[in-house]
Amino acid sequence: MCTRVVGTLAHVIEAAGLATVALSLVRPQIERSRPPRALHCEFPLGRPLGRPGDPAFQRRVLEAAFALLERPAGPVLEDFPETISDEADQPLACPLPPRFDPATPAAVDEARALRPAWERAREAGGGTQVGRVVDADGIPDAVAAFVRIAAGLPWTEADLPGDPAAVAMDIRGYYEEAALALADHVLAARAAESWLYRTTETGAILKAAMAEMAQASPAYERIFYLVPMSQQ
Amino acid sequence: MALDRLENGAMLMADSEMRRMVADLPSPEFETTAFTSPPPLTDATVALVTTAGLMRLGEEWVPQEGQAGYKVFGRDERDLVVGHQSMNFDRTGIAADRNVAYPIDRLDELTAGGVIGAVAPQHLSFTGPIMDLTTVVIDTGPAAAALLRGDGVDVVLLTPV
């Protein structure tokens, strides 16, 4: 939905006397919005400049976008000449940590074991996306809460540390950042997502918890946001 | 691995599925398209407006459905996280390199290289999951534009996720 918001904002900001260039990730939406200047980038959703860790490629996208400012009239819609696809169909292949504490649920054990990888990713990237509601220290306990939900405990009694979808988002971030370190290169879009939800213990728990919560009373109204649609 | 849905061809590319799902969402219709001629890029002050739902680590996260407001970030702020609640886009790209959605470092480089005049002192983030854009059109969008004008911004680059 972001491209239609970007297209709308471009109209409003341009009308206030500022020149705008909108990047687009969903062509039918930008065609309908018809903002003053738009560069459609057929890149993975979430990556409007195409390639993370590739400043030269990103500069080419910016140059193509800013070149639209030289047009004498609008609306202008052009396509960036290169396309990039996600690789949700090719989960990252990497060994998962062995069981360490058999007394602990496998997903919790796994989350703890991935901490060094997450630390390496944080140091390499200079930051983290984990911490909207749960930081890395709290991830194993958050996973444990979803283990309880998957086992049938009502989600309202599972001691989740915050909104379930927001907690799930932090768990996903923790795993995906660990995956960046395990792979030791910038991953194709959604390769880590598919790794998490299709190969890890925690991914299976999140999907099982979602299935339980779908039957819950009271219902969790934001259940749509617990697991990516492509992984449900 | 549970790749059934992939093997039957139903969901080979997750983004393709998402694009099909959202392609027909209605957008506000503008009778005319405003068009402002900027100064030469080498003299222009450039700001970013993203819909990634950026927030600062440590800020309270709130559900974003229908949230038409925006957050303001200084040009030197870097400890930002994607608060956008949708699970349906890649997040490893921005985790590895913020510039893939919020190209603030690239703007600094373009300024140093003389390609653009200056990087604006402040940049904005809206969030994407806004079905009803009325408030954006009549309230928060104009307020954002006024803020940027007050900062002397000439050019705005908008980035979706």
CSV table of C-alpha atoms in Angstrom, one decimal:
chain,number,residue,atom,x,y,z
A,1,MET,CA,0.0,0.0,0.0
A,2,CYS,CA,3.0,2.3,0.5
A,3,THR,CA,3.2,3.3,-3.2
A,4,ARG,CA,-0.2,4.9,-3.1
A,5,VAL,CA,0.6,6.8,0.0
A,6,VAL,CA,3.8,8.0,-1.6
A,7,GLY,CA,1.9,9.1,-4.7
A,8,THR,CA,-0.7,10.9,-2.7
A,9,LEU,CA,2.0,12.7,-0.6
A,10,ALA,CA,3.8,13.8,-3.8
A,11,HIS,CA,0.6,15.6,-5.0
A,12,VAL,CA,0.1,17.3,-1.7
A,13,ILE,CA,3.8,18.4,-1.2
A,14,GLU,CA,4.1,19.5,-4.8
A,15,ALA,CA,1.0,21.7,-4.4
A,16,ALA,CA,2.7,23.4,-1.5
A,17,GLY,CA,5.5,24.6,-3.9
A,18,LEU,CA,8.2,21.9,-3.4
A,19,ALA,CA,9.3,19.7,-6.3
A,20,THR,CA,8.9,15.9,-5.6
A,21,VAL,CA,10.1,12.7,-7.1
A,22,ALA,CA,8.4,9.5,-6.0
A,23,LEU,CA,9.9,6.1,-6.2
A,24,SER,CA,7.3,3.4,-6.9
A,25,LEU,CA,7.2,-0.3,-6.1
A,26,VAL,CA,3.7,-1.1,-7.3
A,27,ARG,CA,3.2,0.2,-10.9
A,28,PRO,CA,-0.6,0.1,-11.0
A,29,GLN,CA,-0.8,2.2,-7.9
A,30,ILE,CA,1.6,4.9,-9.2
A,31,GLU,CA,-0.2,4.9,-12.6
A,32,ARG,CA,-3.5,5.6,-10.8
A,33,SER,CA,-2.0,8.2,-8.5
A,34,ARG,CA,-0.3,10.1,-11.3
A,35,PRO,CA,2.1,12.2,-9.1
A,36,PRO,CA,4.2,14.9,-10.7
A,37,ARG,CA,7.3,12.7,-11.2
A,38,ALA,CA,7.7,9.1,-10.4
A,39,LEU,CA,10.4,6.4,-11.1
A,40,HIS,CA,9.0,2.9,-10.9
A,41,CYS,CA,11.5,0.5,-9.6
A,42,GLU,CA,10.6,-3.2,-10.1
A,43,PHE,CA,12.6,-4.2,-7.0
A,44,PRO,CA,11.6,-6.3,-4.0
A,45,LEU,CA,9.0,-4.7,-1.7
A,46,GLY,CA,11.0,-3.1,1.2
A,47,ARG,CA,14.0,-2.3,-1.1
A,48,PRO,CA,13.0,0.8,-3.1
A,49,LEU,CA,16.7,1.5,-3.9
A,50,GLY,CA,17.2,-2.0,-5.0
A,51,ARG,CA,20.4,-3.4,-3.6
A,52,PRO,CA,21.5,-3.1,0.1
A,53,GLY,CA,25.2,-2.6,0.5
A,54,ASP,CA,25.6,-1.4,-3.1
A,55,PRO,CA,26.1,2.4,-3.0
A,56,ALA,CA,26.9,2.6,-6.7
A,57,PHE,CA,23.6,0.9,-7.6
A,58,GLN,CA,21.7,3.1,-5.2
A,59,ARG,CA,23.3,6.2,-6.6
A,60,ARG,CA,22.2,5.2,-10.1
A,61,VAL,CA,18.6,4.9,-8.9
A,62,LEU,CA,18.9,8.3,-7.3
A,63,GLU,CA,20.4,9.8,-10.4
A,64,ALA,CA,17.5,8.4,-12.5
A,65,ALA,CA,15.0,9.8,-10.1
A,66,PHE,CA,16.6,13.2,-9.9
A,67,ALA,CA,16.9,13.4,-13.7
A,68,LEU,CA,13.1,13.6,-13.8
A,69,LEU,CA,13.4,17.0,-12.2
A,70,GLU,CA,14.7,18.4,-15.5
A,71,ARG,CA,11.4,17.6,-17.3
A,72,PRO,CA,9.5,20.7,-18.2
A,73,ALA,CA,6.0,19.3,-17.3
A,74,GLY,CA,4.3,16.4,-15.6
A,75,PRO,CA,3.1,14.0,-14.7
A,76,VAL,CA,6.1,11.9,-15.6
A,77,LEU,CA,6.4,8.2,-15.0
A,78,GLU,CA,9.5,6.3,-16.0
A,79,ASP,CA,10.8,2.8,-15.3
A,80,PHE,CA,14.2,2.1,-13.9
A,81,PRO,CA,15.8,-0.1,-16.6
A,82,GLU,CA,16.8,-3.0,-14.3
A,83,THR,CA,14.6,-5.2,-12.3
A,84,ILE,CA,15.3,-7.3,-9.2
A,85,SER,CA,13.1,-10.1,-7.8
A,86,ASP,CA,12.7,-11.5,-4.3
A,87,GLU,CA,13.8,-15.0,-3.6
A,88,ALA,CA,11.1,-16.2,-1.2
A,89,ASP,CA,11.2,-19.5,-3.1
A,90,GLN,CA,14.8,-20.0,-2.1
A,91,PRO,CA,15.2,-20.0,1.7
A,92,LEU,CA,18.6,-19.3,3.0
A,93,ALA,CA,20.4,-22.7,3.5
A,94,CYS,CA,22.5,-22.7,6.6
A,95,PRO,CA,23.1,-25.0,9.5
A,96,LEU,CA,21.0,-24.3,12.6
A,97,PRO,CA,22.5,-24.6,16.0
A,98,PRO,CA,22.4,-28.0,17.7
A,99,ARG,CA,20.2,-28.6,20.7
A,100,PHE,CA,21.9,-27.4,23.8
A,101,ASP,CA,19.4,-27.6,26.6
A,102,PRO,CA,16.9,-30.5,26.1
A,103,ALA,CA,14.9,-29.2,29.1
A,104,THR,CA,14.1,-26.0,27.2
A,105,PRO,CA,11.6,-25.8,24.3
A,106,ALA,CA,13.5,-26.3,21.0
A,107,ALA,CA,12.5,-22.9,19.7
A,108,VAL,CA,13.7,-21.1,22.9
A,109,ASP,CA,17.0,-23.1,22.8
A,110,GLU,CA,17.4,-22.1,19.1
A,111,ALA,CA,16.7,-18.4,19.8
A,112,ARG,CA,19.4,-18.4,22.5
A,113,ALA,CA,21.9,-20.2,20.4
A,114,LEU,CA,21.5,-17.6,17.6
A,115,ARG,CA,22.5,-14.8,19.9
A,116,PRO,CA,26.2,-14.7,18.8
A,117,ALA,CA,25.2,-14.5,15.2
A,118,TRP,CA,22.8,-11.7,15.9
A,119,GLU,CA,25.6,-9.9,17.8
A,120,ARG,CA,27.9,-10.2,14.8
A,121,ALA,CA,25.2,-8.8,12.5
A,122,ARG,CA,24.6,-5.9,14.8
A,123,GLU,CA,28.3,-5.1,14.9
A,124,ALA,CA,28.6,-5.4,11.1
A,125,GLY,CA,25.6,-3.3,10.3
A,126,GLY,CA,26.1,-0.7,13.0
A,127,GLY,CA,22.7,-1.2,14.5
A,128,THR,CA,19.6,-3.4,14.8
A,129,GLN,CA,16.0,-3.4,13.8
A,130,VAL,CA,15.2,-5.4,17.0
A,131,GLY,CA,13.6,-3.5,19.8
A,132,ARG,CA,10.2,-2.1,18.8
A,133,VAL,CA,8.8,-3.8,21.9
A,134,VAL,CA,11.3,-6.5,22.8
A,135,ASP,CA,15.1,-6.2,22.6
A,136,ALA,CA,17.5,-9.1,22.0
A,137,ASP,CA,17.7,-10.0,25.7
A,138,GLY,CA,13.9,-10.5,25.7
A,139,ILE,CA,13.7,-12.6,22.5
A,140,PRO,CA,14.0,-16.1,24.2
A,141,ASP,CA,11.2,-15.3,26.7
A,142,ALA,CA,9.1,-13.9,23.9
A,143,VAL,CA,9.6,-17.1,21.9
A,144,ALA,CA,8.6,-19.0,25.0
A,145,ALA,CA,5.4,-17.1,25.2
A,146,PHE,CA,4.5,-18.2,21.6
A,147,VAL,CA,5.5,-21.7,22.5
A,148,ARG,CA,2.8,-21.6,25.3
A,149,ILE,CA,0.2,-20.2,22.8
A,150,ALA,CA,1.1,-22.9,20.3
A,151,ALA,CA,0.5,-25.5,23.0
A,152,GLY,CA,-3.0,-24.1,23.6
A,153,LEU,CA,-2.7,-21.5,26.3
A,154,PRO,CA,-4.9,-18.5,25.6
A,155,TRP,CA,-2.8,-15.7,24.1
A,156,THR,CA,-4.1,-13.3,26.7
A,157,GLU,CA,-2.5,-15.5,29.4
A,158,ALA,CA,0.8,-16.3,27.8
A,159,ASP,CA,2.9,-13.4,29.2
A,160,LEU,CA,3.7,-11.8,25.9
A,161,PRO,CA,5.7,-8.7,26.5
A,162,GLY,CA,3.6,-6.6,24.2
A,163,ASP,CA,1.2,-6.6,21.3
A,164,PRO,CA,1.5,-10.1,19.7
A,165,ALA,CA,2.2,-8.8,16.2
A,166,ALA,CA,4.8,-6.3,17.4
A,167,VAL,CA,6.5,-9.0,19.4
A,168,ALA,CA,6.4,-11.4,16.4
A,169,MET,CA,8.0,-8.6,14.3
A,170,ASP,CA,10.9,-8.3,16.8
A,171,ILE,CA,11.4,-12.1,16.8
A,172,ARG,CA,11.5,-12.0,13.0
A,173,GLY,CA,14.0,-9.2,13.0
A,174,TYR,CA,16.2,-11.0,15.5
A,175,TYR,CA,16.2,-14.2,13.3
A,176,GLU,CA,16.7,-12.3,10.1
A,177,GLU,CA,19.6,-10.3,11.4
A,178,ALA,CA,21.2,-13.5,12.7
A,179,ALA,CA,20.7,-14.9,9.2
A,180,LEU,CA,22.6,-12.0,7.7
A,181,ALA,CA,25.6,-13.1,9.9
A,182,LEU,CA,25.2,-16.8,9.2
A,183,ALA,CA,25.1,-16.1,5.4
A,184,ASP,CA,27.9,-13.6,5.6
A,185,HIS,CA,26.6,-11.7,2.7
A,186,VAL,CA,23.6,-9.5,1.9
A,187,LEU,CA,20.7,-11.9,1.3
A,188,ALA,CA,18.3,-11.8,-1.6
A,189,ALA,CA,14.9,-10.3,-0.5
A,190,ARG,CA,12.8,-12.7,1.6
A,191,ALA,CA,15.4,-15.5,1.6
A,192,ALA,CA,15.8,-15.1,5.3
A,193,GLU,CA,12.1,-14.8,5.8
A,194,SER,CA,11.6,-18.1,4.1
A,195,TRP,CA,14.4,-19.6,6.2
A,196,LEU,CA,12.8,-18.4,9.4
A,197,TYR,CA,9.3,-19.6,8.7
A,198,ARG,CA,10.1,-22.8,6.8
A,199,THR,CA,13.1,-24.2,8.4
A,200,THR,CA,13.5,-23.0,12.0
A,201,GLU,CA,11.8,-24.2,15.2
A,202,THR,CA,10.7,-20.7,16.0
A,203,GLY,CA,9.1,-20.2,12.6
A,204,ALA,CA,7.1,-23.3,13.1
A,205,ILE,CA,6.0,-22.1,16.6
A,206,LEU,CA,4.9,-18.7,15.2
A,207,LYS,CA,2.8,-20.4,12.6
A,208,ALA,CA,1.3,-22.8,15.1
A,209,ALA,CA,0.6,-20.0,17.5
A,210,MET,CA,-1.1,-18.0,14.8
A,211,ALA,CA,-3.3,-21.1,14.1
A,212,GLU,CA,-4.3,-21.3,17.7
A,213,MET,CA,-5.0,-17.5,18.0
A,214,ALA,CA,-7.2,-17.7,14.9
A,215,GLN,CA,-9.5,-19.8,17.0
A,216,ALA,CA,-9.2,-17.8,20.1
A,217,SER,CA,-11.8,-16.0,22.1
A,218,PRO,CA,-11.4,-13.1,22.6
A,219,ALA,CA,-10.1,-12.9,19.0
A,220,TYR,CA,-6.9,-11.1,18.3
A,221,GLU,CA,-7.9,-8.5,15.8
A,222,ARG,CA,-4.4,-8.0,14.3
A,223,ILE,CA,-3.8,-11.7,13.6
A,224,PHE,CA,-3.2,-10.8,9.9
A,225,TYR,CA,0.1,-9.3,11.0
A,226,LEU,CA,1.6,-12.2,12.9
A,227,VAL,CA,3.1,-14.1,10.0
A,228,PRO,CA,3.8,-12.9,6.4
A,229,MET,CA,1.0,-13.9,4.1
A,230,SER,CA,3.4,-15.8,1.8
A,231,GLN,CA,4.4,-18.0,4.8
A,232,GLN,CA,1.0,-18.8,6.3
B,1,MET,CA,10.9,-28.0,4.0
B,2,ALA,CA,7.2,-27.0,3.5
B,3,LEU,CA,7.5,-25.8,0.0
B,4,ASP,CA,4.1,-27.3,-1.2
B,5,ARG,CA,2.8,-23.9,-2.2
B,6,LEU,CA,5.9,-23.2,-4.1
B,7,GLU,CA,6.0,-26.5,-5.9
B,8,ASN,CA,2.4,-26.2,-7.1
B,9,GLY,CA,3.3,-22.8,-8.6
B,10,ALA,CA,0.8,-20.9,-6.4
B,11,MET,CA,3.3,-18.6,-4.8
B,12,LEU,CA,6.6,-18.6,-6.5
B,13,MET,CA,7.3,-15.0,-5.8
B,14,ALA,CA,5.9,-13.5,-2.7
B,15,ASP,CA,6.2,-9.9,-3.9
B,16,SER,CA,4.3,-10.8,-7.1
B,17,GLU,CA,1.4,-12.1,-5.0
B,18,MET,CA,1.4,-8.9,-2.9
B,19,ARG,CA,1.5,-6.6,-5.9
B,20,ARG,CA,-1.5,-8.4,-7.4
B,21,MET,CA,-3.4,-8.1,-4.1
B,22,VAL,CA,-2.9,-4.4,-3.7
B,23,ALA,CA,-2.9,-3.3,-7.4
B,24,ASP,CA,-6.5,-2.2,-7.4
B,25,LEU,CA,-6.6,-0.4,-4.0
B,26,PRO,CA,-8.3,3.0,-4.6
B,27,SER,CA,-6.2,6.1,-4.4
B,28,PRO,CA,-7.4,9.7,-4.0
B,29,GLU,CA,-8.1,11.3,-7.4
B,30,PHE,CA,-6.5,14.6,-8.1
B,31,GLU,CA,-8.2,16.7,-10.8
B,32,THR,CA,-4.9,18.3,-11.7
B,33,THR,CA,-1.3,17.5,-11.0
B,34,ALA,CA,0.6,20.3,-9.4
B,35,PHE,CA,4.0,20.9,-11.0
B,36,THR,CA,6.8,23.0,-9.3
B,37,SER,CA,10.0,23.8,-11.1
B,38,PRO,CA,12.9,23.4,-8.7
B,39,PRO,CA,16.2,25.2,-8.8
B,40,PRO,CA,19.1,23.4,-10.3
B,41,LEU,CA,19.9,20.2,-8.3
B,42,THR,CA,23.3,21.5,-7.5
B,43,ASP,CA,21.7,24.4,-5.6
B,44,ALA,CA,18.7,22.4,-4.2
B,45,THR,CA,18.1,21.4,-0.6
B,46,VAL,CA,16.8,17.8,-0.6
B,47,ALA,CA,14.7,16.0,2.0
B,48,LEU,CA,13.5,12.4,2.3
B,49,VAL,CA,9.9,11.4,3.0
B,50,THR,CA,9.5,7.7,3.5
B,51,THR,CA,6.5,5.5,4.3
B,52,ALA,CA,8.6,2.9,6.1
B,53,GLY,CA,7.1,3.9,9.5
B,54,LEU,CA,10.5,4.7,10.9
B,55,MET,CA,10.8,5.2,14.6
B,56,ARG,CA,13.6,5.6,17.1
B,57,LEU,CA,14.8,2.6,19.1
B,58,GLY,CA,13.3,3.0,22.5
B,59,GLU,CA,10.2,5.0,21.4
B,60,GLU,CA,6.9,3.4,22.2
B,61,TRP,CA,5.6,1.3,19.3
B,62,VAL,CA,1.9,1.8,18.6
B,63,PRO,CA,-0.3,-0.1,16.0
B,64,GLN,CA,-0.4,1.9,12.8
B,65,GLU,CA,-3.7,1.1,11.1
B,66,GLY,CA,-5.1,4.4,10.0
B,67,GLN,CA,-2.2,6.4,11.5
B,68,ALA,CA,-1.9,9.3,9.1
B,69,GLY,CA,0.7,11.2,11.1
B,70,TYR,CA,4.5,11.4,10.6
B,71,LYS,CA,7.7,11.4,12.5
B,72,VAL,CA,10.5,13.9,12.1
B,73,PHE,CA,14.2,12.9,12.1
B,74,GLY,CA,17.3,15.0,12.1
B,75,ARG,CA,19.7,14.5,9.2
B,76,ASP,CA,22.3,12.9,11.5
B,77,GLU,CA,19.9,10.4,13.2
B,78,ARG,CA,20.8,6.8,12.3
B,79,ASP,CA,19.5,4.6,15.0
B,80,LEU,CA,16.1,4.1,13.3
B,81,VAL,CA,14.0,1.0,13.0
B,82,VAL,CA,11.2,0.1,10.7
B,83,GLY,CA,8.0,0.3,12.8
B,84,HIS,CA,5.8,-0.4,9.8
B,85,GLN,CA,3.6,-3.2,11.0
B,86,SER,CA,3.1,-5.1,7.7
B,87,MET,CA,4.9,-8.4,7.6
B,88,ASN,CA,4.6,-8.5,3.8
B,89,PHE,CA,7.8,-7.0,2.6
B,90,ASP,CA,11.5,-7.7,3.0
B,91,ARG,CA,13.2,-6.4,6.1
B,92,THR,CA,16.7,-7.8,5.7
B,93,GLY,CA,17.6,-5.2,3.2
B,94,ILE,CA,17.1,-2.2,5.5
B,95,ALA,CA,18.6,-4.2,8.4
B,96,ALA,CA,21.8,-4.6,6.4
B,97,ASP,CA,21.7,-1.1,4.9
B,98,ARG,CA,19.2,1.6,5.8
B,99,ASN,CA,19.9,3.4,2.5
B,100,VAL,CA,18.0,0.8,0.6
B,101,ALA,CA,14.8,2.5,1.8
B,102,TYR,CA,16.1,5.7,3.6
B,103,PRO,CA,19.1,6.8,1.5
B,104,ILE,CA,20.3,9.5,3.9
B,105,ASP,CA,24.0,8.5,3.6
B,106,ARG,CA,23.7,8.6,-0.2
B,107,LEU,CA,22.3,12.2,0.0
B,108,ASP,CA,25.3,13.1,2.2
B,109,GLU,CA,27.6,11.7,-0.5
B,110,LEU,CA,25.8,13.5,-3.3
B,111,THR,CA,26.2,16.7,-1.3
B,112,ALA,CA,29.9,16.2,-0.8
B,113,GLY,CA,30.2,15.5,-4.5
B,114,GLY,CA,28.4,18.6,-5.4
B,115,VAL,CA,25.6,16.8,-7.1
B,116,ILE,CA,22.9,18.3,-4.8
B,117,GLY,CA,23.1,21.5,-3.0
B,118,ALA,CA,22.4,20.4,0.6
B,119,VAL,CA,20.7,17.7,2.7
B,120,ALA,CA,17.7,19.1,4.5
B,121,PRO,CA,18.1,19.4,8.3
B,122,GLN,CA,15.0,17.2,8.9
B,123,HIS,CA,13.4,14.2,7.1
B,124,LEU,CA,10.0,12.6,7.6
B,125,SER,CA,8.5,9.2,7.9
B,126,PHE,CA,4.8,8.3,7.4
B,127,THR,CA,3.7,4.7,7.5
B,128,GLY,CA,2.2,2.7,4.7
B,129,PRO,CA,-0.9,0.9,5.9
B,130,ILE,CA,-3.3,3.9,5.5
B,131,MET,CA,-6.5,2.9,3.7
B,132,ASP,CA,-8.3,6.2,4.0
B,133,LEU,CA,-5.9,8.9,2.9
B,134,THR,CA,-8.2,11.8,3.5
B,135,THR,CA,-6.3,13.0,6.6
B,136,VAL,CA,-3.1,12.8,4.7
B,137,VAL,CA,-4.5,15.0,1.9
B,138,ILE,CA,-6.2,17.7,4.0
B,139,ASP,CA,-4.1,17.7,7.2
B,140,THR,CA,-0.9,15.8,7.8
B,141,GLY,CA,0.4,16.0,4.2
B,142,PRO,CA,0.1,19.8,4.1
B,143,ALA,CA,1.6,20.1,7.6
B,144,ALA,CA,4.5,18.0,6.4
B,145,ALA,CA,5.0,20.2,3.4
B,146,ALA,CA,4.9,23.3,5.5
B,147,LEU,CA,7.5,21.9,7.8
B,148,LEU,CA,9.8,21.1,4.9
B,149,ARG,CA,9.2,24.5,3.3
B,150,GLY,CA,10.2,26.1,6.6
B,151,ASP,CA,13.4,24.2,6.4
B,152,GLY,CA,14.2,25.7,3.0
B,153,VAL,CA,13.6,22.4,1.2
B,154,ASP,CA,13.4,22.5,-2.6
B,155,VAL,CA,13.2,18.9,-3.6
B,156,VAL,CA,11.6,15.9,-1.8
B,157,LEU,CA,12.4,12.3,-2.6
B,158,LEU,CA,9.6,10.0,-1.5
B,159,THR,CA,10.4,6.3,-0.9
B,160,PRO,CA,7.8,3.5,-0.3
B,161,VAL,CA,8.5,0.1,1.2
